[in-house]
N, CA, C and O atoms as a CHARMM CRD file, in Angstrom:
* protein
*
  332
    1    1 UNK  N     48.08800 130.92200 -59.94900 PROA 1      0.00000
    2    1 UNK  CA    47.31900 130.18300 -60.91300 PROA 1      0.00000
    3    1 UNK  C     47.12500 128.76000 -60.39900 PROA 1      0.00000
    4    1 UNK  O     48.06000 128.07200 -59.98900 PROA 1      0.00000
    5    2 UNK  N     45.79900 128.34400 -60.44700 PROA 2      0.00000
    6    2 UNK  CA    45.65200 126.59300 -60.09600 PROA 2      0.00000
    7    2 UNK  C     45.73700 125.93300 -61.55200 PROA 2      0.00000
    8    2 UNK  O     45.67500 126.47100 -62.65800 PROA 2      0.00000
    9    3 UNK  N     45.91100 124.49000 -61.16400 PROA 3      0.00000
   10    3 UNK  CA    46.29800 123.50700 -62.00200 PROA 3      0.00000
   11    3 UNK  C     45.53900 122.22500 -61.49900 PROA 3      0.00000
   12    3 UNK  O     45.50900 122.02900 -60.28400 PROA 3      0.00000
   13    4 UNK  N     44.97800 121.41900 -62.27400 PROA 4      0.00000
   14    4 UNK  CA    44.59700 120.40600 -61.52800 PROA 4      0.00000
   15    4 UNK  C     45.28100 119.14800 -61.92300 PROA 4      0.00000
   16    4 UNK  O     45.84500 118.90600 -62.99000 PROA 4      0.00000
   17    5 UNK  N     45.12500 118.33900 -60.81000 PROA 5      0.00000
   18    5 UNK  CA    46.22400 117.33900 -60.38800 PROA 5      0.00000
   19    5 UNK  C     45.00400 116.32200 -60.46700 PROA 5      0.00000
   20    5 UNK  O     43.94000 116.44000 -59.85900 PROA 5      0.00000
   21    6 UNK  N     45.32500 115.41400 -61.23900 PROA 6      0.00000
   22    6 UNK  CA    44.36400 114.00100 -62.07700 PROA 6      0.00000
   23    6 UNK  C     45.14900 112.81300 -61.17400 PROA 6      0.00000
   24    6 UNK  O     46.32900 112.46600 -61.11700 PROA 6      0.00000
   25    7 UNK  N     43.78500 112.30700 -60.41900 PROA 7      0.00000
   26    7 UNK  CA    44.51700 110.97700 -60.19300 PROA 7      0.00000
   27    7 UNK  C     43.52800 109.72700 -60.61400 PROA 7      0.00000
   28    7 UNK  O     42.36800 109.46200 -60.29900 PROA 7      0.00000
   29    8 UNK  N     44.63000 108.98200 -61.58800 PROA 8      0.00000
   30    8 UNK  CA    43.74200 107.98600 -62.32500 PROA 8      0.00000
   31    8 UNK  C     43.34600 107.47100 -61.30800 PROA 8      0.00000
   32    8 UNK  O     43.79700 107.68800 -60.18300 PROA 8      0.00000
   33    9 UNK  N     41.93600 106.29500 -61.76200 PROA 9      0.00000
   34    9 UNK  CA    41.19900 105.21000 -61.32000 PROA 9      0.00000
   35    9 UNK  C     42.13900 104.51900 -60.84800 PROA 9      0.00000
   36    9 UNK  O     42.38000 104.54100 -59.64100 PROA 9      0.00000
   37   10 UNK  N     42.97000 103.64600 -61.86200 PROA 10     0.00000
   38   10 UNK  CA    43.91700 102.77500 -61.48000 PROA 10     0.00000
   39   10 UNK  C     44.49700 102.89100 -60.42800 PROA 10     0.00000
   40   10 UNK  O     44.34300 102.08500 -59.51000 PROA 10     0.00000
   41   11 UNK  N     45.47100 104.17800 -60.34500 PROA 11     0.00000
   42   11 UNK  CA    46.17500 104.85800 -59.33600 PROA 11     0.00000
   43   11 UNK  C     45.42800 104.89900 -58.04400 PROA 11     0.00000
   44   11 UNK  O     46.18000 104.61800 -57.11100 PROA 11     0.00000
   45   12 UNK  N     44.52600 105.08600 -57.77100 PROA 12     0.00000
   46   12 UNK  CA    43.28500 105.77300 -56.74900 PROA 12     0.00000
   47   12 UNK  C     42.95700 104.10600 -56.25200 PROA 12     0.00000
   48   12 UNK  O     43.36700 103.79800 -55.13300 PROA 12     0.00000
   49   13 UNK  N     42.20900 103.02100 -57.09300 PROA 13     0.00000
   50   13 UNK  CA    41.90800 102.07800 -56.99500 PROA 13     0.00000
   51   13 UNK  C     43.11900 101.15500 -56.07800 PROA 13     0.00000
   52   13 UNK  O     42.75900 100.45900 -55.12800 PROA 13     0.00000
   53   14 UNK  N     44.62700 101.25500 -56.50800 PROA 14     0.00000
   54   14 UNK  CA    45.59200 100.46000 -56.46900 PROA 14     0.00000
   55   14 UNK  C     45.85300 100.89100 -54.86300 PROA 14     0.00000
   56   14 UNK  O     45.79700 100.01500 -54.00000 PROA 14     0.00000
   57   15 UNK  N     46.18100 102.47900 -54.46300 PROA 15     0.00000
   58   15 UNK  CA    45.87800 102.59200 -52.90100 PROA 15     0.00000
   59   15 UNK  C     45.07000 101.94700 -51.81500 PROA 15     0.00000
   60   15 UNK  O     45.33000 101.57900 -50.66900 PROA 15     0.00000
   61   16 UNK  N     44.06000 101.93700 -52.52700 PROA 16     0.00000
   62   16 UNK  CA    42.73100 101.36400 -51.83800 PROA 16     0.00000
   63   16 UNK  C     43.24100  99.54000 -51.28400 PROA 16     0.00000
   64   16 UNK  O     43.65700  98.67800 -52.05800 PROA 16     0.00000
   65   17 UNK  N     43.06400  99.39300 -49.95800 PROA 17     0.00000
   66   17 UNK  CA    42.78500  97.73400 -49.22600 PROA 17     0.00000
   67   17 UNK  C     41.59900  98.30400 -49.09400 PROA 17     0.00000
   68   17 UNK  O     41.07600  99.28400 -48.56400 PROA 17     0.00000
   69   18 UNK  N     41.24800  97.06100 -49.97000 PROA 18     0.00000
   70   18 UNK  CA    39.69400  96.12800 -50.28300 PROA 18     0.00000
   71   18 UNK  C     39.64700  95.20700 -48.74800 PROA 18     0.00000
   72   18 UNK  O     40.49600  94.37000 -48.44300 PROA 18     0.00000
   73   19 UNK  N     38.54400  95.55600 -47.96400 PROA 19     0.00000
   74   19 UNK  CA    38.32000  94.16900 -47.41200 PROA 19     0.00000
   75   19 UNK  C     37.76200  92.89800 -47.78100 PROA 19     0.00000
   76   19 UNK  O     36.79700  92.94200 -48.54400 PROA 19     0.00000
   77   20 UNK  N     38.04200  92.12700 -47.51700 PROA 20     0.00000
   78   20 UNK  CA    37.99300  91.06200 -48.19700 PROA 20     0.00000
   79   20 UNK  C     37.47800  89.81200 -47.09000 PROA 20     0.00000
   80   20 UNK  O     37.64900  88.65600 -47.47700 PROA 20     0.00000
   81   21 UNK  N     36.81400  90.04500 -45.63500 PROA 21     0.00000
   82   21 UNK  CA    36.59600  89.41200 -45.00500 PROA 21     0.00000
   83   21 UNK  C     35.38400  88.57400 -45.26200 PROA 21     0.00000
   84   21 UNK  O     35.07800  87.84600 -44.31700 PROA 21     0.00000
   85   22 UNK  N     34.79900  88.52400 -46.07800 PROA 22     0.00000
   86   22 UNK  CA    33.49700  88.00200 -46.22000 PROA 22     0.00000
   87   22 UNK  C     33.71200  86.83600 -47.27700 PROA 22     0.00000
   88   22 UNK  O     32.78500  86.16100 -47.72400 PROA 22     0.00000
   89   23 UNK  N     34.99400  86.68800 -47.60800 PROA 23     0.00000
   90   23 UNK  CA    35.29700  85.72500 -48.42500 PROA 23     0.00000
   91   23 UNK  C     34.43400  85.13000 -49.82700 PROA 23     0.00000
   92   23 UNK  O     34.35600  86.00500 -50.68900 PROA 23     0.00000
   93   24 UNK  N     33.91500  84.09200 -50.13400 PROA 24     0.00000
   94   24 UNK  CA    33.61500  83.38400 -50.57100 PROA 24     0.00000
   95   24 UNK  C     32.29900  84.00800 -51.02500 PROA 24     0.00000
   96   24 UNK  O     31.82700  83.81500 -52.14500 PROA 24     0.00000
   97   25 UNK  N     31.70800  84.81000 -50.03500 PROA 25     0.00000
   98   25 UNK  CA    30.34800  85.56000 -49.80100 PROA 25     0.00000
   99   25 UNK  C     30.34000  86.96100 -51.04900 PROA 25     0.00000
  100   25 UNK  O     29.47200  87.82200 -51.19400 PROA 25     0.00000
  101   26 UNK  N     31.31100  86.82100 -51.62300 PROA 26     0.00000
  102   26 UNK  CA    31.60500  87.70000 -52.93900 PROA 26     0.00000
  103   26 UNK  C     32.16000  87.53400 -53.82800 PROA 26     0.00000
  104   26 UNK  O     32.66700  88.32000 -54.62800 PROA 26     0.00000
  105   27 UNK  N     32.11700  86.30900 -53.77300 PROA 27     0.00000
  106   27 UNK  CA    31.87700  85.60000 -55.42300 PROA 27     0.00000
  107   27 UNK  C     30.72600  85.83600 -56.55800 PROA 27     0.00000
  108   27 UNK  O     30.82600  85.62100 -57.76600 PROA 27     0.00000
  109   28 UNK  N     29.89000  86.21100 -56.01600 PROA 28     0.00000
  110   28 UNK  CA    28.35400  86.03300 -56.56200 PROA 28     0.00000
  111   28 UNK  C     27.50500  87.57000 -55.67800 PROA 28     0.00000
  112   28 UNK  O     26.32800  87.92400 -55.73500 PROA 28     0.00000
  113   29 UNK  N     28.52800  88.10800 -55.01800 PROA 29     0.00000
  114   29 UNK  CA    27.59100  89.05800 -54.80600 PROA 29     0.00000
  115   29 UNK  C     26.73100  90.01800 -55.26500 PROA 29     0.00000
  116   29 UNK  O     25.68600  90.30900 -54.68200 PROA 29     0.00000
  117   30 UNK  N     27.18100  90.61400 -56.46000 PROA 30     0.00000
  118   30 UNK  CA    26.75200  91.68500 -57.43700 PROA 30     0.00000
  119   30 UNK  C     25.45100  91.20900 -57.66100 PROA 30     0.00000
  120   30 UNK  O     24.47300  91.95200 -57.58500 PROA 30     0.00000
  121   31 UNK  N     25.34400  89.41500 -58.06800 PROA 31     0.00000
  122   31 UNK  CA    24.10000  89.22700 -58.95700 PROA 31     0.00000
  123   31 UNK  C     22.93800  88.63900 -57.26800 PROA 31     0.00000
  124   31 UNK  O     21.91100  88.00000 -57.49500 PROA 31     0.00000
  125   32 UNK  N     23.22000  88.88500 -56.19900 PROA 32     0.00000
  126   32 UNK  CA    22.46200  88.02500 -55.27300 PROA 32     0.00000
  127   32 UNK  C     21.67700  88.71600 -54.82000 PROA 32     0.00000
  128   32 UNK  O     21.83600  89.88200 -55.18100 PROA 32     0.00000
  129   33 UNK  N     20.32700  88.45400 -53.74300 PROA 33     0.00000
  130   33 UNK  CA    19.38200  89.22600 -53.54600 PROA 33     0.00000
  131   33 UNK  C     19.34200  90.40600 -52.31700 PROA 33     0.00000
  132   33 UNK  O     18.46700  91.08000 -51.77300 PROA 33     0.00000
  133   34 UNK  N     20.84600  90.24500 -52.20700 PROA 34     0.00000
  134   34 UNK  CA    21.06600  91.10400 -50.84500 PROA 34     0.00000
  135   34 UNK  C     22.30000  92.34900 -51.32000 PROA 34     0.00000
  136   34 UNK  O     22.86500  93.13400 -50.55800 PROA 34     0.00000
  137   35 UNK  N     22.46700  92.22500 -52.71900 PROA 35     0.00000
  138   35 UNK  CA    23.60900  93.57900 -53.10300 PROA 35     0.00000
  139   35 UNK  C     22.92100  95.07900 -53.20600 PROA 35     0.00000
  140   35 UNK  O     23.53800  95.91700 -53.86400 PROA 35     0.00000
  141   36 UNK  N     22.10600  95.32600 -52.80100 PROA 36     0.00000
  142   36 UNK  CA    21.69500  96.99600 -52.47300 PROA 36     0.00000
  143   36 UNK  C     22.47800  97.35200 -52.41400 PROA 36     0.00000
  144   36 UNK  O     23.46400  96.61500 -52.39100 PROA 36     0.00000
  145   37 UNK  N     22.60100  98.64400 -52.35000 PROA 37     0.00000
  146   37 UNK  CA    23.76400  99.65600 -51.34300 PROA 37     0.00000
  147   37 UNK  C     23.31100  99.58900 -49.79100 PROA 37     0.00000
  148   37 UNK  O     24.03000  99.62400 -48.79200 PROA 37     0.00000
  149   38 UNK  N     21.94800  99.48500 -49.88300 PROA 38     0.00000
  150   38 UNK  CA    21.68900  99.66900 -47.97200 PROA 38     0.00000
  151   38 UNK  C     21.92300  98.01900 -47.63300 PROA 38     0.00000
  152   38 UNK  O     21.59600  97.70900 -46.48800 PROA 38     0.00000
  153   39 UNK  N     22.25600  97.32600 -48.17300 PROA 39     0.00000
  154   39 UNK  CA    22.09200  95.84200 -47.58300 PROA 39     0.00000
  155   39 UNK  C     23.88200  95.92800 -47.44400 PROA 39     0.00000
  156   39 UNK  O     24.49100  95.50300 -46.46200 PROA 39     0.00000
  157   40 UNK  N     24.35500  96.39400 -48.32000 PROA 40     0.00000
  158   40 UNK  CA    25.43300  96.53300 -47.86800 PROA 40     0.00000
  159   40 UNK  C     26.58800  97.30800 -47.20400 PROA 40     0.00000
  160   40 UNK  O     27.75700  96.95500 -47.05400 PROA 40     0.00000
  161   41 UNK  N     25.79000  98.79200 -46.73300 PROA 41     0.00000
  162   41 UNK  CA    26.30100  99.12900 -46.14800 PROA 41     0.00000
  163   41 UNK  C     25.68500  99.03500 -44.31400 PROA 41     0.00000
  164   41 UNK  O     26.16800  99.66000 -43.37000 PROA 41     0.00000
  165   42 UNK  N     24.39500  97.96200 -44.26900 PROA 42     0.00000
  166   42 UNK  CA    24.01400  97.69500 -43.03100 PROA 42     0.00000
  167   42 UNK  C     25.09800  96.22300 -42.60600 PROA 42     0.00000
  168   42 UNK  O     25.36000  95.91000 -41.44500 PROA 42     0.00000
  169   43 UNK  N     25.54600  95.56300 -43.70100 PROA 43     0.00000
  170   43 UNK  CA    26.44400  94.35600 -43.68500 PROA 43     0.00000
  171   43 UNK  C     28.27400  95.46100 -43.11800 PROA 43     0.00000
  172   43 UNK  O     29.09200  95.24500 -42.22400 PROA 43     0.00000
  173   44 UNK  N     28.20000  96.34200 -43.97600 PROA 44     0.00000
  174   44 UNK  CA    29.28500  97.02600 -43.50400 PROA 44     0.00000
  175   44 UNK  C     29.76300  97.49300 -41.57100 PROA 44     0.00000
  176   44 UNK  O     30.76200  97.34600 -40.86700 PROA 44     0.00000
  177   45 UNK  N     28.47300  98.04400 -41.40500 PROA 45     0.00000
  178   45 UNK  CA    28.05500  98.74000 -40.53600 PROA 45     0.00000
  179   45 UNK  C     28.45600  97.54900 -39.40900 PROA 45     0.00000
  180   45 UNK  O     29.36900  97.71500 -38.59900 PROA 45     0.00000
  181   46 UNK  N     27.88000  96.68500 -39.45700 PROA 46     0.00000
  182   46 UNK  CA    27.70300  95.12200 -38.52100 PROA 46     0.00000
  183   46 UNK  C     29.38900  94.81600 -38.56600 PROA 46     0.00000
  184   46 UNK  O     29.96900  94.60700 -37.50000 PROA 46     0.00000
  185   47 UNK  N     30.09500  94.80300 -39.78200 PROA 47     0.00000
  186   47 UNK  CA    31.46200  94.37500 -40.00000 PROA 47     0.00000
  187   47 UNK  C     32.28600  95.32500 -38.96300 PROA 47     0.00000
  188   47 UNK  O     33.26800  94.85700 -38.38600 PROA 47     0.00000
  189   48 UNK  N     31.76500  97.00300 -38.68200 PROA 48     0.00000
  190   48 UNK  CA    32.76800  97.23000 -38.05200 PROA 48     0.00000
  191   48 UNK  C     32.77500  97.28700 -36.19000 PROA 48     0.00000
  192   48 UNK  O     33.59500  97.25900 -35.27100 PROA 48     0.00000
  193   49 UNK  N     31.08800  97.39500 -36.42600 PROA 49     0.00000
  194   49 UNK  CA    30.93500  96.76800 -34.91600 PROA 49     0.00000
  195   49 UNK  C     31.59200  95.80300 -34.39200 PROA 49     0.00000
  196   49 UNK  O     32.31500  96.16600 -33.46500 PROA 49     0.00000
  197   50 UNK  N     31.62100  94.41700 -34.69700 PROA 50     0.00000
  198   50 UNK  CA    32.11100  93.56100 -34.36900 PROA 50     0.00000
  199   50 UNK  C     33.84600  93.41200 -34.19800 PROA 50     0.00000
  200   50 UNK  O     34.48800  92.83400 -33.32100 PROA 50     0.00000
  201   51 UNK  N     34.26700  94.10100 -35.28800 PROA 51     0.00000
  202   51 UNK  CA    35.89600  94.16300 -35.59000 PROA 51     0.00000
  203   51 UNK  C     36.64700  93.44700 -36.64500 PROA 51     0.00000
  204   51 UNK  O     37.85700  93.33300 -36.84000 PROA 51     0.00000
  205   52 UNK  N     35.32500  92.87100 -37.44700 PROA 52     0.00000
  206   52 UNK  CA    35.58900  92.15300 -38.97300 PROA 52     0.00000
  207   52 UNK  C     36.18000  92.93100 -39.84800 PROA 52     0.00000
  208   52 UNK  O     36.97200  92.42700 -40.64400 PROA 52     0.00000
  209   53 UNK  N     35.92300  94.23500 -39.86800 PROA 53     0.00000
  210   53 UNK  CA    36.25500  94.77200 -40.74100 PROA 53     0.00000
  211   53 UNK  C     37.34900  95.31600 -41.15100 PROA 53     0.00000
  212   53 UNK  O     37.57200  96.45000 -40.72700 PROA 53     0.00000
  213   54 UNK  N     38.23700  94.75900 -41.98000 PROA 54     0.00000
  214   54 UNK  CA    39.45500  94.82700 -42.05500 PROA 54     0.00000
  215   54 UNK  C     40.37100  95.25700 -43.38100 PROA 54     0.00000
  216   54 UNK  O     41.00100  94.48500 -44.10300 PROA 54     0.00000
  217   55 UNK  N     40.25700  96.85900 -43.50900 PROA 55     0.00000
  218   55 UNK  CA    40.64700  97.27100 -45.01500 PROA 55     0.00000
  219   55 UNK  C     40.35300  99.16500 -45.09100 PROA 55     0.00000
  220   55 UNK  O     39.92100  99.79500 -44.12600 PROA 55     0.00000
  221   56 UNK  N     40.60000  99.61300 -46.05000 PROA 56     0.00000
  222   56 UNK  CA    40.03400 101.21600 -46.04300 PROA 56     0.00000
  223   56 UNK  C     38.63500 101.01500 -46.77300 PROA 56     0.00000
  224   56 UNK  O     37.85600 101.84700 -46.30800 PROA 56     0.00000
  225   57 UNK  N     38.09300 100.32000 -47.62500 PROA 57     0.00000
  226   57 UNK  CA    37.12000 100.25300 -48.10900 PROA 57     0.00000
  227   57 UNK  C     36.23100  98.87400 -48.13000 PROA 57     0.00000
  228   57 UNK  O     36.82300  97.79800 -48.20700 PROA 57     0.00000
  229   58 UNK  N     35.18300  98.91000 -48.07900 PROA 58     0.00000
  230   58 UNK  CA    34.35800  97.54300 -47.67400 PROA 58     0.00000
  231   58 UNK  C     33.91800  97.62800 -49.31300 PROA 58     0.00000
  232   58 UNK  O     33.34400  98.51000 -49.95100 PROA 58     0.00000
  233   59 UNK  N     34.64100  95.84100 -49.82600 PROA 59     0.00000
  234   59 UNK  CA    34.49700  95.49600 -50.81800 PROA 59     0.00000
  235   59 UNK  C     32.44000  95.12000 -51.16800 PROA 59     0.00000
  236   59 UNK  O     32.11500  94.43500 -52.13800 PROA 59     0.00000
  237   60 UNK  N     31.89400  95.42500 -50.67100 PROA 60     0.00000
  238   60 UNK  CA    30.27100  95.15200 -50.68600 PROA 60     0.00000
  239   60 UNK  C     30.27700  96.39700 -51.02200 PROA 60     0.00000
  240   60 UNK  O     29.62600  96.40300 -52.06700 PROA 60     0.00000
  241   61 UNK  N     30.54500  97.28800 -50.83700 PROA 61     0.00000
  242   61 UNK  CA    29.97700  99.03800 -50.47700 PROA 61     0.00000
  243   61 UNK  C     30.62600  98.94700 -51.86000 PROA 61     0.00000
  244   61 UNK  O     29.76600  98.92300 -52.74000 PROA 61     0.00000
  245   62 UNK  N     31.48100  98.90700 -52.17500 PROA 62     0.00000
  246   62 UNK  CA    32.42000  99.39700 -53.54900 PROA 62     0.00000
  247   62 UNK  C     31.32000  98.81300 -54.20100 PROA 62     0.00000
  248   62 UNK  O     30.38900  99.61400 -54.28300 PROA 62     0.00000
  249   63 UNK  N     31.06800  97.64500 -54.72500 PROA 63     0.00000
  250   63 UNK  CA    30.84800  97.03100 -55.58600 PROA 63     0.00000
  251   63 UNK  C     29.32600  97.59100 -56.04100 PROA 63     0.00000
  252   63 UNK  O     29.13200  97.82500 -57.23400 PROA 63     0.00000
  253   64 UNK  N     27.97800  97.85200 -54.80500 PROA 64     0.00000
  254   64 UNK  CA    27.23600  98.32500 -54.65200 PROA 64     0.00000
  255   64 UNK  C     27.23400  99.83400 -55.79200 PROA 64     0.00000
  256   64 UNK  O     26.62500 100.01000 -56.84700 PROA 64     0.00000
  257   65 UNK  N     27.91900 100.48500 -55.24600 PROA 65     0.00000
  258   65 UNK  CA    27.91200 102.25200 -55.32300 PROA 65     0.00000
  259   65 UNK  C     28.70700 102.04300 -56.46400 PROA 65     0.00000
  260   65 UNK  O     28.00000 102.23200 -57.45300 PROA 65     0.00000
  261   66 UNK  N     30.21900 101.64400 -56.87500 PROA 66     0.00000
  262   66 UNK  CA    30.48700 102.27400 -58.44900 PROA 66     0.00000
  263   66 UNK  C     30.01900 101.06800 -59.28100 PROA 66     0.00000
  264   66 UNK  O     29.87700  99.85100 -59.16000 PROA 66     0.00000
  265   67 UNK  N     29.85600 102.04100 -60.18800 PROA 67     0.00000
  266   67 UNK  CA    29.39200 100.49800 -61.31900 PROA 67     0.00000
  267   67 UNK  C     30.98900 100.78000 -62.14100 PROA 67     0.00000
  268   67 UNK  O     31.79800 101.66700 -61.86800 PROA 67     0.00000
  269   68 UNK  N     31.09300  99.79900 -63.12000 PROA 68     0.00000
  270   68 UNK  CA    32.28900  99.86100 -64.02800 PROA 68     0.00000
  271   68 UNK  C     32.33000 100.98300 -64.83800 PROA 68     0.00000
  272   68 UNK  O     33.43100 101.50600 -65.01300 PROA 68     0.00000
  273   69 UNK  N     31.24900 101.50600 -65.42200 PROA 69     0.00000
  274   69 UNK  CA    31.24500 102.49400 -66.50600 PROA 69     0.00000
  275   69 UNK  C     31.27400 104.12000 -65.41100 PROA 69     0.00000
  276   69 UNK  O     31.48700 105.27600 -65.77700 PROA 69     0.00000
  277   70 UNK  N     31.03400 103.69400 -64.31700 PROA 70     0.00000
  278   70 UNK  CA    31.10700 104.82500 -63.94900 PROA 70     0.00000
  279   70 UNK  C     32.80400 105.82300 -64.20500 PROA 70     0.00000
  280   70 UNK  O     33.78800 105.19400 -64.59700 PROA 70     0.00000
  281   71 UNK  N     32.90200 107.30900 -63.93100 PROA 71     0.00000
  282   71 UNK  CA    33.78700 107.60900 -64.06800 PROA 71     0.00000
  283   71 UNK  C     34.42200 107.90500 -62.36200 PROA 71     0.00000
  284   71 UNK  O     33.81700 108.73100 -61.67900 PROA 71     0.00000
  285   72 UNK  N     35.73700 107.12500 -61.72800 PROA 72     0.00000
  286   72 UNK  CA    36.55000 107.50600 -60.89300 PROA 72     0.00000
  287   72 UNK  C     37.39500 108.36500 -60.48600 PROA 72     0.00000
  288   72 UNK  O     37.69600 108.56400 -59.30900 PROA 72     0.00000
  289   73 UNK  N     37.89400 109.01200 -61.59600 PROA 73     0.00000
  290   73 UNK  CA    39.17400 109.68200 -61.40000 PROA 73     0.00000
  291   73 UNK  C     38.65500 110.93000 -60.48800 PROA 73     0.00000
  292   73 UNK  O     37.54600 111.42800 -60.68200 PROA 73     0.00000
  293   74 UNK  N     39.59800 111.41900 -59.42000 PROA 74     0.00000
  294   74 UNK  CA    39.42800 112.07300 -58.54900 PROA 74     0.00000
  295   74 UNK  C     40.98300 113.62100 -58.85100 PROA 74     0.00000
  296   74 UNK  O     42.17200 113.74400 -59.14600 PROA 74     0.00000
  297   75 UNK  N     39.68500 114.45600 -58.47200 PROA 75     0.00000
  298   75 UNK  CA    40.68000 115.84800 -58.96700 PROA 75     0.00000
  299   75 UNK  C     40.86800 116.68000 -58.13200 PROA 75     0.00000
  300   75 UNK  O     39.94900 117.18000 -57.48400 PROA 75     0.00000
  301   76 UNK  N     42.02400 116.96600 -58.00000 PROA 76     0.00000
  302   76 UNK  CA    42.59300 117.55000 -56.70700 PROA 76     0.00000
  303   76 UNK  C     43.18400 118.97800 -57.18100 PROA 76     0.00000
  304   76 UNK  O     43.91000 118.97100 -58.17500 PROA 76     0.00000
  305   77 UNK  N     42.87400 120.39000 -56.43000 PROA 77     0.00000
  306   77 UNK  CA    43.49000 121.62000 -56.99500 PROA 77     0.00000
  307   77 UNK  C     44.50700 121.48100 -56.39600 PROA 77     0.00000
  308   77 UNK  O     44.67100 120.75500 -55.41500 PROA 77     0.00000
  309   78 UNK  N     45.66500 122.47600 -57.16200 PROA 78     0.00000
  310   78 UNK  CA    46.28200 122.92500 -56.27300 PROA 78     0.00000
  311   78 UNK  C     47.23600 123.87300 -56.63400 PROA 78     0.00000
  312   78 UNK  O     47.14900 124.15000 -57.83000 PROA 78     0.00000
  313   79 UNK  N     48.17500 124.51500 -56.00300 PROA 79     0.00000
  314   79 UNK  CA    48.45400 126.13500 -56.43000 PROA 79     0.00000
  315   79 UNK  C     49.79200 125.69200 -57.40000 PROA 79     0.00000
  316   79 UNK  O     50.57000 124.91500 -56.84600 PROA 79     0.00000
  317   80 UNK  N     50.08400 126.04900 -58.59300 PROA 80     0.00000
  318   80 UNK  CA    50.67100 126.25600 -59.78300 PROA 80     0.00000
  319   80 UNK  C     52.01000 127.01500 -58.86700 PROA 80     0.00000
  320   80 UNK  O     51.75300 128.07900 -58.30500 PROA 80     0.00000
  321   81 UNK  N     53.31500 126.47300 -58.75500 PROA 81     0.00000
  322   81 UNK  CA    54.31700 127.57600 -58.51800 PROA 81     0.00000
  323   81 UNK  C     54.75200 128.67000 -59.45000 PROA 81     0.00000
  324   81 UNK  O     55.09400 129.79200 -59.07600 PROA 81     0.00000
  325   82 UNK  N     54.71300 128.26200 -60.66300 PROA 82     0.00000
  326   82 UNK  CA    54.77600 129.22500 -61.66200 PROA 82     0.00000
  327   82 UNK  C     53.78300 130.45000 -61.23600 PROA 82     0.00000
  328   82 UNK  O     52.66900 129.92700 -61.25700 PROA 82     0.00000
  329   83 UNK  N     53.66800 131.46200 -60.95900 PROA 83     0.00000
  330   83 UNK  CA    52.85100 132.55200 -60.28400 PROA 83     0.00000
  331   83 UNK  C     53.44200 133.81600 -61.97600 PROA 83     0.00000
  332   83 UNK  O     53.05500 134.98300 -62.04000 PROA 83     0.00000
């Protein structure tokens, strides 16, 4: 029998290093004329060429792609020992 295994936002979120190399440059990013998803994942892209990029997730790309209301939680099967 499967069971599924819930892993909160929080939980999921709290794993996650944010890079954070762009500093100051994401203060104001959400509302500026360059927060696309493609503006920021071509800003990503450039970050890892170079060797800026420093984290599991590029805080531009996050911010881009989930919005707040979206739903995170990520669900994982897996086999029930009780058989």
């Amino acid at each position: 029998m499967r069971k599924k295994n819930t892993i909160k936002k929080e939980e999921a979120l709290d794993s996650v290093r944010f890079c954070t190399e762009c500093g100051e440059e994401l203060e104001n990013f959400s509302i500026s004329d360059h927060s696309s998803p493609e503006d920021a994942q071509k800003q990503h892209d450039t970050c890892k060429e170079t060797g800026k990029f420093n984290g599991d997730m590029c805080s531009r790309v996050f911010i881009t792609k989930f919005k707040e209301e979206d739903n995170l939680d990520f669900t994982e099967d897996t086999l029930d020992d009780e058989d």
